[in-house]
Every structure is written in structure tokens, then in C-alpha cells.
């Protein structure tokens, strides 16, 4: 087996990776507390299995891991990496799993080792101290923002795929990150503000504001030269709303649990891009002010 992987952040995605990879790839899961208890995985098909994964704290991290999967929320990445940097080799490769487009360019610029970004449509949530529910199968695209490290992306994608998390190396990760951000910007703040499931956005009370958000997002994307989806932004976003009508978006879950939201990671890059291009985006500004942080 290759050098052990570290997974930094024992929440939803971190536990999903750890449970799925266990037995196939040597690894350790870094959490707030160490534990000797197995992780319990519930699959989308309803099967439950136990996975004996080393669950450690940062101070016990191996000095030379094969790579580190960073699975904290966006706002926690830099603090967590600063702490981890004191324990591991400076040129260790990273995979960033965050939504949004905030930490990715900064960490890619500042970290000494190779940095990959992952855009995933896997869905997972934690269940108690040791449980992880894999809510829905998806696909994960991996790539470097500067178009480098293709062999690393291919090898990580292969290992993930073999573990039941289909992965693909790609050369357009920037576009994929912005596309996911655009969809998240149109859905997550609104459902968090109104405390509704995604499908609630189809209600006539919310529809016009969602349409106005999509229109401003599309303008910012065009200024950033991000190609629109084939169906166009509006059809694409409404298609996602339709397909995920019953879901509670992560930002809504964060608000309901009293946790900080990823408002800055999702709306921050749009506001910054708008300012950079001299665009007025009053709808996004109001949305940002209304969104719990
Ligand atoms: N869950 C999904 O299905 C999914 C899908 C696609 C993308 N994503 C993205 O993936 C990222 C992670 O999401 P998530 O749902 O897995 O979040 P999460 O459940 O909140 O997990 C993050 C974990 O990281 C831990 N953490 C933060 N700072 C740490 C530190 N310094 N040391 C040790 N542990 C630390 C947190 O602990 P505390 O709670 O104690 O702070 C928490 O357990 C987000 O950007 C999200 O948008 C998630």
C-alpha cells in the first residue's frame, strides 16, 4: 500500500472518505478527539458496515503522509492547515474538498506541495459520534488550478473510484468550482434565510428573487469568462432545484444547528469578482446581508 493518507476534519465528508477508503488505502482520520471506536457507515442502499479507522488528533499525524485530504468547512481550512503544517512535511500534497472559491486559490498559491481541488456531488451527513450516512452517490472531479499535477489527480481519482467514490481527473477544475458555486449561491442562502427545503424556492413568493440572483450570477460569471452550462444558467439552476426539491441544503442545516455557514466561501468570491469587474450587483449584496454567517 502507498504511504498513508491523512484526512483532516472528521465531519461528513471526512468520515465518508475514511469509511469508504478503509481496507483499500492506509489512512488516519484527524478529528478534534482521538477514538478507538469504529466508524459506522450507512450506504445509500441502506446497508450498515463498521470500519476500523485510526482516529487521531493533529499532534499524532504521521510526518510524511502520502497526501492530506482537507475536509473541514471552508472557513476552517487555513487555521487547520497552519496547525497541521507543524507536524507534517512541508511538501505534502493536499486535496481541498471545500465548496465555494475562497480558500482554493489562496492555498494553491501558498502551500509548498502540490494542491488539488475536488468538486464532488457525493452527499453525506454525520450520525452521532461514530456514524456517517452516505446519502447519495455522486462523482468527484479532481484537478489543480494551474493545470499541473495531472498524474497525481489521476492516481487519487483511481483510488477513490476503487473505493466506491467515482473520481475523475480533469483539466477544468476552476470552471467546475465556479459552476458549483453559482448553483450554491442561487440556492443555499435563500433556503437558509427562509428555512425551507430546496423545492420551496419554486414557490411564487421566492421565484422572482431566485431569478434575479441567477441573472446577477450569470453576469459575474460572464465577466470572469466562466463558460455557462449548456442549458444556460437559468435552466441549469432550476433543474438542480427540481432534482433536489426534497433536500435540506448544507447551509440550512448549519443554520438550524447554530453553526457558522459558508456564506463567505460562496457569496464572497462573487462579490469580489463583481467589484473587480466594476459590476453593480445589488441583488447579491442584499442576499449577502440577509444570509446568516
Ligand atoms: N457533506 C457533504 O455532503 C458535502 C458535499 C460536497 C461538498 N462538501 C463541502 O465539504 C466541506 C466539508 O463539509 P462537511 O459537510 O464534511 O463539514 P462538517 O461536517 O462540518 O465537517 C468538518 C469537520 O472538520 C472539523 N474541523 C474543523 N477545523 C478543525 C481542526 N482545526 N482540527 C480538527 N478538525 C477540524 C470540524 O470539527 P468541529 O465541528 O468541531 O469544528 C468538523 O468535524 C465543506 O466545504 C462543504 O461545503 C460537503
Short mmCIF file of C-alpha atoms and ligand atoms in Angstrom, two decimals:
data_model
loop_
_atom_site.label_atom_id
_atom_site.label_comp_id
_atom_site.label_asym_id
_atom_site.label_seq_id
_atom_site.Cartn_x
_atom_site.Cartn_y
_atom_site.Cartn_z
CA UNK A 1 0.00 0.00 0.00
CA UNK A 2 1.15 3.55 -0.73
CA UNK A 3 2.11 5.97 2.09
CA UNK A 4 -0.86 6.51 4.41
CA UNK A 5 -3.26 9.31 3.64
CA UNK A 6 -4.44 11.75 6.29
CA UNK A 7 -8.00 13.07 6.31
CA UNK A 8 -8.20 16.40 8.14
CA UNK A 9 -11.67 17.02 9.56
CA UNK A 10 -13.80 14.19 10.92
CA UNK A 11 -17.17 15.57 9.79
CA UNK A 12 -19.42 14.40 6.96
CA UNK A 13 -17.00 14.24 4.04
CA UNK A 14 -14.01 13.23 6.17
CA UNK A 15 -15.83 10.26 7.67
CA UNK A 16 -17.27 9.28 4.28
CA UNK A 17 -13.77 9.20 2.75
CA UNK A 18 -12.35 7.34 5.75
CA UNK A 19 -15.06 4.68 5.81
CA UNK A 20 -15.05 4.12 2.05
CA UNK A 21 -11.25 4.04 1.74
CA UNK A 22 -10.60 1.86 4.79
CA UNK A 23 -9.13 -1.50 3.90
CA UNK A 24 -8.03 -0.20 0.48
CA UNK A 25 -5.74 2.69 1.36
CA UNK A 26 -3.75 3.11 4.58
CA UNK A 27 -5.10 6.23 6.31
CA UNK A 28 -5.82 8.08 9.53
CA UNK A 29 -8.71 10.44 10.26
CA UNK A 30 -7.78 13.59 12.17
CA UNK A 31 -10.55 14.87 14.41
CA UNK A 32 -10.93 17.07 17.45
CA UNK A 33 -10.64 13.95 19.63
CA UNK A 34 -8.93 10.59 19.14
CA UNK A 35 -11.12 7.49 19.26
CA UNK A 36 -10.68 3.73 19.10
CA UNK A 37 -14.28 3.19 18.03
CA UNK A 38 -15.10 2.01 14.51
CA UNK A 39 -16.87 4.29 12.06
CA UNK A 40 -20.34 3.08 11.16
CA UNK A 41 -21.26 3.68 7.51
CA UNK A 42 -24.84 3.61 6.22
CA UNK A 43 -24.83 3.30 2.44
CA UNK A 44 -27.37 4.96 0.11
CA UNK A 45 -28.81 1.45 -0.30
CA UNK A 46 -29.40 1.22 3.47
CA UNK A 47 -26.63 -1.28 4.36
CA UNK A 48 -24.61 -0.57 7.50
CA UNK A 49 -20.98 -1.60 7.97
CA UNK A 50 -18.31 -0.94 10.59
CA UNK A 51 -14.87 0.38 9.61
CA UNK A 52 -11.86 0.25 11.90
CA UNK A 53 -10.09 3.50 11.02
CA UNK A 54 -7.30 5.09 13.10
CA UNK A 55 -8.93 8.23 14.53
CA UNK A 56 -6.24 10.56 15.78
CA UNK A 57 -5.58 14.18 16.74
CA UNK A 58 -3.33 16.56 14.82
CA UNK A 59 -0.31 16.05 17.12
CA UNK A 60 -0.22 12.35 16.22
CA UNK A 61 -0.10 12.94 12.46
CA UNK A 62 2.47 10.97 10.51
CA UNK A 63 5.35 13.24 9.36
CA UNK A 64 5.33 12.04 5.76
CA UNK A 65 1.82 11.09 4.66
CA UNK A 66 1.11 10.25 1.00
CA UNK A 67 -1.28 13.20 0.96
CA UNK A 68 -3.79 15.08 3.08
CA UNK A 69 -7.48 15.33 2.23
CA UNK A 70 -8.70 18.59 3.78
CA UNK A 71 -12.35 18.07 4.71
CA UNK A 72 -13.08 20.95 7.09
CA UNK A 73 -15.54 23.69 6.19
CA UNK A 74 -14.03 26.46 4.05
CA UNK A 75 -13.65 28.96 6.91
CA UNK A 76 -11.69 26.39 9.00
CA UNK A 77 -9.17 25.34 6.34
CA UNK A 78 -6.39 27.85 6.90
CA UNK A 79 -6.34 27.55 10.71
CA UNK A 80 -6.38 23.75 10.47
CA UNK A 81 -3.58 23.72 7.88
CA UNK A 82 -1.45 26.11 9.91
CA UNK A 83 -1.66 23.72 12.83
CA UNK A 84 -1.06 20.62 10.70
CA UNK A 85 1.93 22.24 9.00
CA UNK A 86 3.81 21.97 12.30
CA UNK A 87 3.50 18.16 12.16
CA UNK A 88 3.93 17.10 8.53
CA UNK A 89 6.45 17.58 5.71
CA UNK A 90 6.04 20.96 4.01
CA UNK A 91 5.78 19.47 0.51
CA UNK A 92 2.94 17.06 1.34
CA UNK A 93 0.27 17.05 -1.41
CA UNK A 94 -3.19 18.33 -0.45
CA UNK A 95 -6.68 17.71 -1.78
CA UNK A 96 -9.15 20.51 -0.93
CA UNK A 97 -12.78 19.33 -0.80
CA UNK A 98 -14.46 22.67 0.03
CA UNK A 99 -17.38 24.27 -1.74
CA UNK A 100 -17.01 27.86 -2.89
CA UNK A 101 -13.94 29.52 -4.38
CA UNK A 102 -12.29 31.23 -1.46
CA UNK A 103 -9.55 29.13 0.12
CA UNK A 104 -8.67 27.21 -3.04
CA UNK A 105 -6.68 29.96 -4.85
CA UNK A 106 -5.01 31.07 -1.61
CA UNK A 107 -3.90 27.57 -0.52
CA UNK A 108 -2.83 26.70 -4.09
CA UNK A 109 -0.61 29.80 -4.07
CA UNK A 110 0.79 29.45 -0.53
CA UNK A 111 1.20 25.70 0.14
CA UNK A 112 4.63 24.38 -0.82
CA UNK A 113 3.43 20.97 -2.06
CA UNK A 114 1.02 20.10 -4.89
CA UNK A 115 -2.59 21.18 -4.29
CA UNK A 116 -5.59 19.55 -5.95
CA UNK A 117 -9.17 20.76 -5.66
CA UNK A 118 -12.07 18.33 -5.58
CA UNK A 119 -15.59 19.10 -6.76
CA UNK A 120 -17.91 16.37 -5.57
CA UNK A 121 -21.58 15.58 -5.91
CA UNK A 122 -21.35 12.89 -3.21
CA UNK A 123 -23.68 13.64 -0.30
CA UNK A 124 -23.10 12.66 3.33
CA UNK A 125 -24.04 13.64 6.85
CA UNK A 126 -22.83 12.61 10.29
CA UNK A 127 -24.91 10.47 12.59
CA UNK A 128 -23.77 10.68 16.22
CA UNK A 129 -20.17 10.28 17.42
CA UNK A 130 -19.21 7.43 15.08
CA UNK A 131 -21.81 7.30 12.31
CA UNK A 132 -21.73 8.51 8.73
CA UNK A 133 -24.65 8.34 6.33
CA UNK A 134 -23.71 8.27 2.65
CA UNK A 135 -26.91 9.95 1.48
CA UNK A 136 -26.38 9.81 -2.27
CA UNK A 137 -23.85 8.59 -4.82
CA UNK A 138 -22.08 11.19 -6.93
CA UNK A 139 -18.93 11.87 -8.89
CA UNK A 140 -15.77 13.68 -7.83
CA UNK A 141 -13.61 15.72 -10.23
CA UNK A 142 -10.03 16.46 -9.25
CA UNK A 143 -7.61 18.97 -10.70
CA UNK A 144 -5.08 21.70 -9.99
CA UNK A 145 -6.00 25.36 -10.51
CA UNK A 146 -2.81 25.99 -12.50
CA UNK A 147 -3.29 22.91 -14.69
CA UNK A 148 -0.44 20.99 -13.02
CA UNK A 149 -0.17 17.63 -11.18
CA UNK A 150 -2.28 15.66 -13.65
CA UNK A 151 -0.61 12.35 -12.70
CA UNK A 152 -1.41 12.92 -9.02
CA UNK A 153 -5.04 13.76 -9.86
CA UNK A 154 -5.32 10.59 -11.96
CA UNK A 155 -3.87 8.43 -9.23
CA UNK A 156 -6.12 9.90 -6.48
CA UNK A 157 -9.16 9.54 -8.78
CA UNK A 158 -8.29 5.90 -9.37
CA UNK A 159 -8.01 5.15 -5.64
CA UNK A 160 -11.29 6.91 -4.89
CA UNK A 161 -13.05 5.07 -7.71
CA UNK A 162 -11.82 1.70 -6.45
CA UNK A 163 -13.28 2.60 -3.03
CA UNK A 164 -16.75 3.26 -4.47
CA UNK A 165 -16.41 7.04 -4.83
CA UNK A 166 -16.16 7.52 -8.61
CA UNK A 167 -13.37 10.01 -9.31
CA UNK A 168 -12.06 11.66 -12.48
CA UNK A 169 -9.04 13.81 -13.12
CA UNK A 170 -9.95 16.94 -15.07
CA UNK A 171 -8.24 19.97 -16.60
CA UNK A 172 -11.09 22.42 -15.94
CA UNK A 173 -11.41 22.39 -12.15
CA UNK A 174 -11.68 26.20 -11.97
CA UNK A 175 -14.79 26.13 -14.17
CA UNK A 176 -16.26 23.25 -12.14
CA UNK A 177 -15.67 25.08 -8.84
CA UNK A 178 -17.34 28.24 -10.18
CA UNK A 179 -20.26 26.24 -11.59
CA UNK A 180 -20.91 24.59 -8.24
CA UNK A 181 -20.53 27.96 -6.51
CA UNK A 182 -23.08 29.51 -8.90
CA UNK A 183 -25.67 26.84 -8.11
CA UNK A 184 -24.93 27.05 -4.40
CA UNK A 185 -25.23 30.86 -4.49
CA UNK A 186 -28.68 30.65 -6.09
CA UNK A 187 -29.99 28.00 -3.69
CA UNK A 188 -28.21 27.86 -0.33
CA UNK A 189 -28.57 31.42 1.03
CA UNK A 190 -32.27 31.61 0.10
CA UNK A 191 -33.17 28.26 1.66
CA UNK A 192 -31.15 29.15 4.77
CA UNK A 193 -32.82 32.57 5.11
CA UNK A 194 -36.33 31.14 4.69
CA UNK A 195 -35.61 27.78 6.39
CA UNK A 196 -37.13 25.78 3.55
CA UNK A 197 -36.18 22.74 1.50
CA UNK A 198 -34.74 23.38 -1.96
CA UNK A 199 -38.09 22.74 -3.68
CA UNK A 200 -39.64 25.60 -1.70
CA UNK A 201 -37.79 28.03 -3.98
CA UNK A 202 -40.36 27.19 -6.72
CA UNK A 203 -43.00 28.95 -4.60
CA UNK A 204 -44.23 32.19 -6.26
CA UNK A 205 -43.11 34.06 -3.13
CA UNK A 206 -39.44 33.15 -3.81
CA UNK A 207 -39.24 32.58 -7.57
CA UNK A 208 -38.65 36.17 -8.69
CA UNK A 209 -35.79 36.70 -6.21
CA UNK A 210 -34.15 33.42 -7.25
CA UNK A 211 -34.44 34.52 -10.90
CA UNK A 212 -32.85 37.88 -10.05
CA UNK A 213 -29.98 36.12 -8.21
CA UNK A 214 -29.37 33.82 -11.18
CA UNK A 215 -29.31 36.81 -13.53
CA UNK A 216 -26.63 38.62 -11.49
CA UNK A 217 -24.61 35.42 -11.01
CA UNK A 218 -24.70 34.90 -14.79
CA UNK A 219 -23.38 38.44 -15.35
CA UNK A 220 -20.50 37.90 -12.91
CA UNK A 221 -19.68 34.52 -14.50
CA UNK A 222 -19.57 36.10 -17.96
CA UNK A 223 -17.22 38.82 -16.69
CA UNK A 224 -15.00 36.09 -15.17
CA UNK A 225 -15.10 34.27 -18.53
CA UNK A 226 -16.64 31.16 -16.99
CA UNK A 227 -18.49 29.33 -19.74
CA UNK A 228 -22.18 28.86 -18.92
CA UNK A 229 -23.67 25.37 -18.68
CA UNK A 230 -25.07 24.02 -21.94
CA UNK A 231 -28.67 24.65 -20.88
CA UNK A 232 -27.88 28.22 -19.75
CA UNK A 233 -27.69 29.35 -16.13
CA UNK A 234 -31.42 29.66 -15.51
CA UNK A 235 -32.42 26.22 -16.81
CA UNK A 236 -29.42 24.67 -15.11
CA UNK A 237 -30.18 26.11 -11.65
CA UNK A 238 -33.94 25.41 -11.85
CA UNK A 239 -33.07 21.86 -12.96
CA UNK A 240 -30.96 21.38 -9.83
CA UNK A 241 -33.76 22.82 -7.67
CA UNK A 242 -36.19 20.36 -9.23
CA UNK A 243 -33.84 17.40 -8.84
CA UNK A 244 -33.06 18.23 -5.20
CA UNK A 245 -36.52 19.52 -4.21
CA UNK A 246 -36.69 17.38 -1.06
CA UNK A 247 -33.17 18.20 0.17
CA UNK A 248 -32.17 20.40 3.08
CA UNK A 249 -29.09 22.26 1.77
CA UNK A 250 -25.96 22.27 3.92
CA UNK A 251 -26.35 25.99 4.69
CA UNK A 252 -29.87 25.37 6.00
CA UNK A 253 -28.58 22.50 8.14
CA UNK A 254 -25.84 24.77 9.50
CA UNK A 255 -28.37 27.49 10.38
CA UNK A 256 -30.71 25.00 12.06
CA UNK A 257 -27.79 23.59 14.09
CA UNK A 258 -26.50 27.07 15.05
CA UNK A 259 -23.19 26.51 13.20
CA UNK A 260 -21.36 29.12 11.09
CA UNK A 261 -22.37 28.98 7.43
CA UNK A 262 -20.20 29.02 4.30
CA UNK A 263 -21.65 32.41 3.27
CA UNK A 264 -18.22 33.96 2.63
CA UNK A 265 -16.93 30.99 0.60
CA UNK A 266 -19.99 31.07 -1.67
CA UNK A 267 -21.06 34.71 -1.93
CA UNK A 268 -17.67 36.30 -1.15
CA UNK A 269 -15.98 35.32 -4.47
CA UNK A 270 -18.99 36.63 -6.44
CA UNK A 271 -18.87 39.98 -4.62
CA UNK A 272 -15.11 40.23 -5.13
CA UNK A 273 -15.39 39.34 -8.82
CA UNK A 274 -18.20 41.88 -9.29
CA UNK A 275 -16.06 44.59 -7.66
CA UNK A 276 -13.04 43.61 -9.78
CA UNK A 277 -15.08 43.99 -12.97
CA UNK A 278 -16.85 47.17 -11.82
CA UNK A 279 -20.27 45.46 -11.86
CA UNK A 280 -23.23 46.62 -9.75
CA UNK A 281 -24.83 43.57 -8.09
CA UNK A 282 -27.50 44.95 -5.74
CA UNK A 283 -29.41 41.65 -5.54
CA UNK A 284 -26.29 39.74 -4.45
CA UNK A 285 -25.37 42.49 -1.97
CA UNK A 286 -28.79 42.27 -0.30
CA UNK A 287 -28.61 38.48 -0.36
CA UNK A 288 -25.19 38.60 1.33
CA UNK A 289 -26.55 40.94 4.05
CA UNK A 290 -29.61 38.75 4.63
CA UNK A 291 -27.67 35.47 4.80
CA UNK A 292 -26.70 34.18 8.25
CA UNK A 293 -22.92 33.94 8.59
N1 LIG B 1 -21.20 16.92 3.40
C1 LIG B 1 -21.34 16.84 2.09
O1 LIG B 1 -22.12 16.01 1.59
C2 LIG B 1 -20.55 17.74 1.17
C3 LIG B 1 -20.68 17.57 -0.22
C4 LIG B 1 -19.93 18.39 -1.07
C5 LIG B 1 -19.07 19.34 -0.57
N2 LIG B 1 -18.99 19.49 0.79
C6 LIG B 1 -18.04 20.51 1.29
O2 LIG B 1 -17.02 19.85 2.03
C7 LIG B 1 -16.56 20.67 3.10
C8 LIG B 1 -16.72 19.89 4.40
O3 LIG B 1 -18.10 19.69 4.61
P1 LIG B 1 -18.68 18.73 5.72
O4 LIG B 1 -20.14 18.63 5.47
O5 LIG B 1 -17.89 17.48 5.80
O6 LIG B 1 -18.44 19.62 7.04
P2 LIG B 1 -18.52 19.16 8.55
O7 LIG B 1 -19.47 18.01 8.68
O8 LIG B 1 -18.78 20.40 9.35
O9 LIG B 1 -17.07 18.62 8.87
C9 LIG B 1 -15.95 19.42 9.05
C10 LIG B 1 -15.18 18.84 10.22
O10 LIG B 1 -13.91 19.47 10.31
C11 LIG B 1 -13.61 19.63 11.69
N3 LIG B 1 -12.57 20.61 11.89
C12 LIG B 1 -12.57 21.94 11.59
N4 LIG B 1 -11.41 22.52 11.96
C13 LIG B 1 -10.66 21.53 12.51
C14 LIG B 1 -9.36 21.50 13.09
N5 LIG B 1 -8.60 22.60 13.18
N6 LIG B 1 -8.90 20.31 13.58
C15 LIG B 1 -9.66 19.20 13.51
N7 LIG B 1 -10.90 19.17 12.96
C16 LIG B 1 -11.38 20.32 12.46
C17 LIG B 1 -14.94 20.05 12.27
O11 LIG B 1 -14.94 19.94 13.66
P3 LIG B 1 -15.86 20.98 14.52
O12 LIG B 1 -17.27 20.70 14.08
O13 LIG B 1 -15.54 20.60 15.91
O14 LIG B 1 -15.41 22.36 14.11
C18 LIG B 1 -15.87 19.06 11.57
O15 LIG B 1 -15.92 17.83 12.26
C19 LIG B 1 -17.43 21.95 3.04
O16 LIG B 1 -16.75 22.96 2.34
C20 LIG B 1 -18.66 21.50 2.25
O17 LIG B 1 -19.28 22.58 1.58
C21 LIG B 1 -19.69 18.72 1.67
#
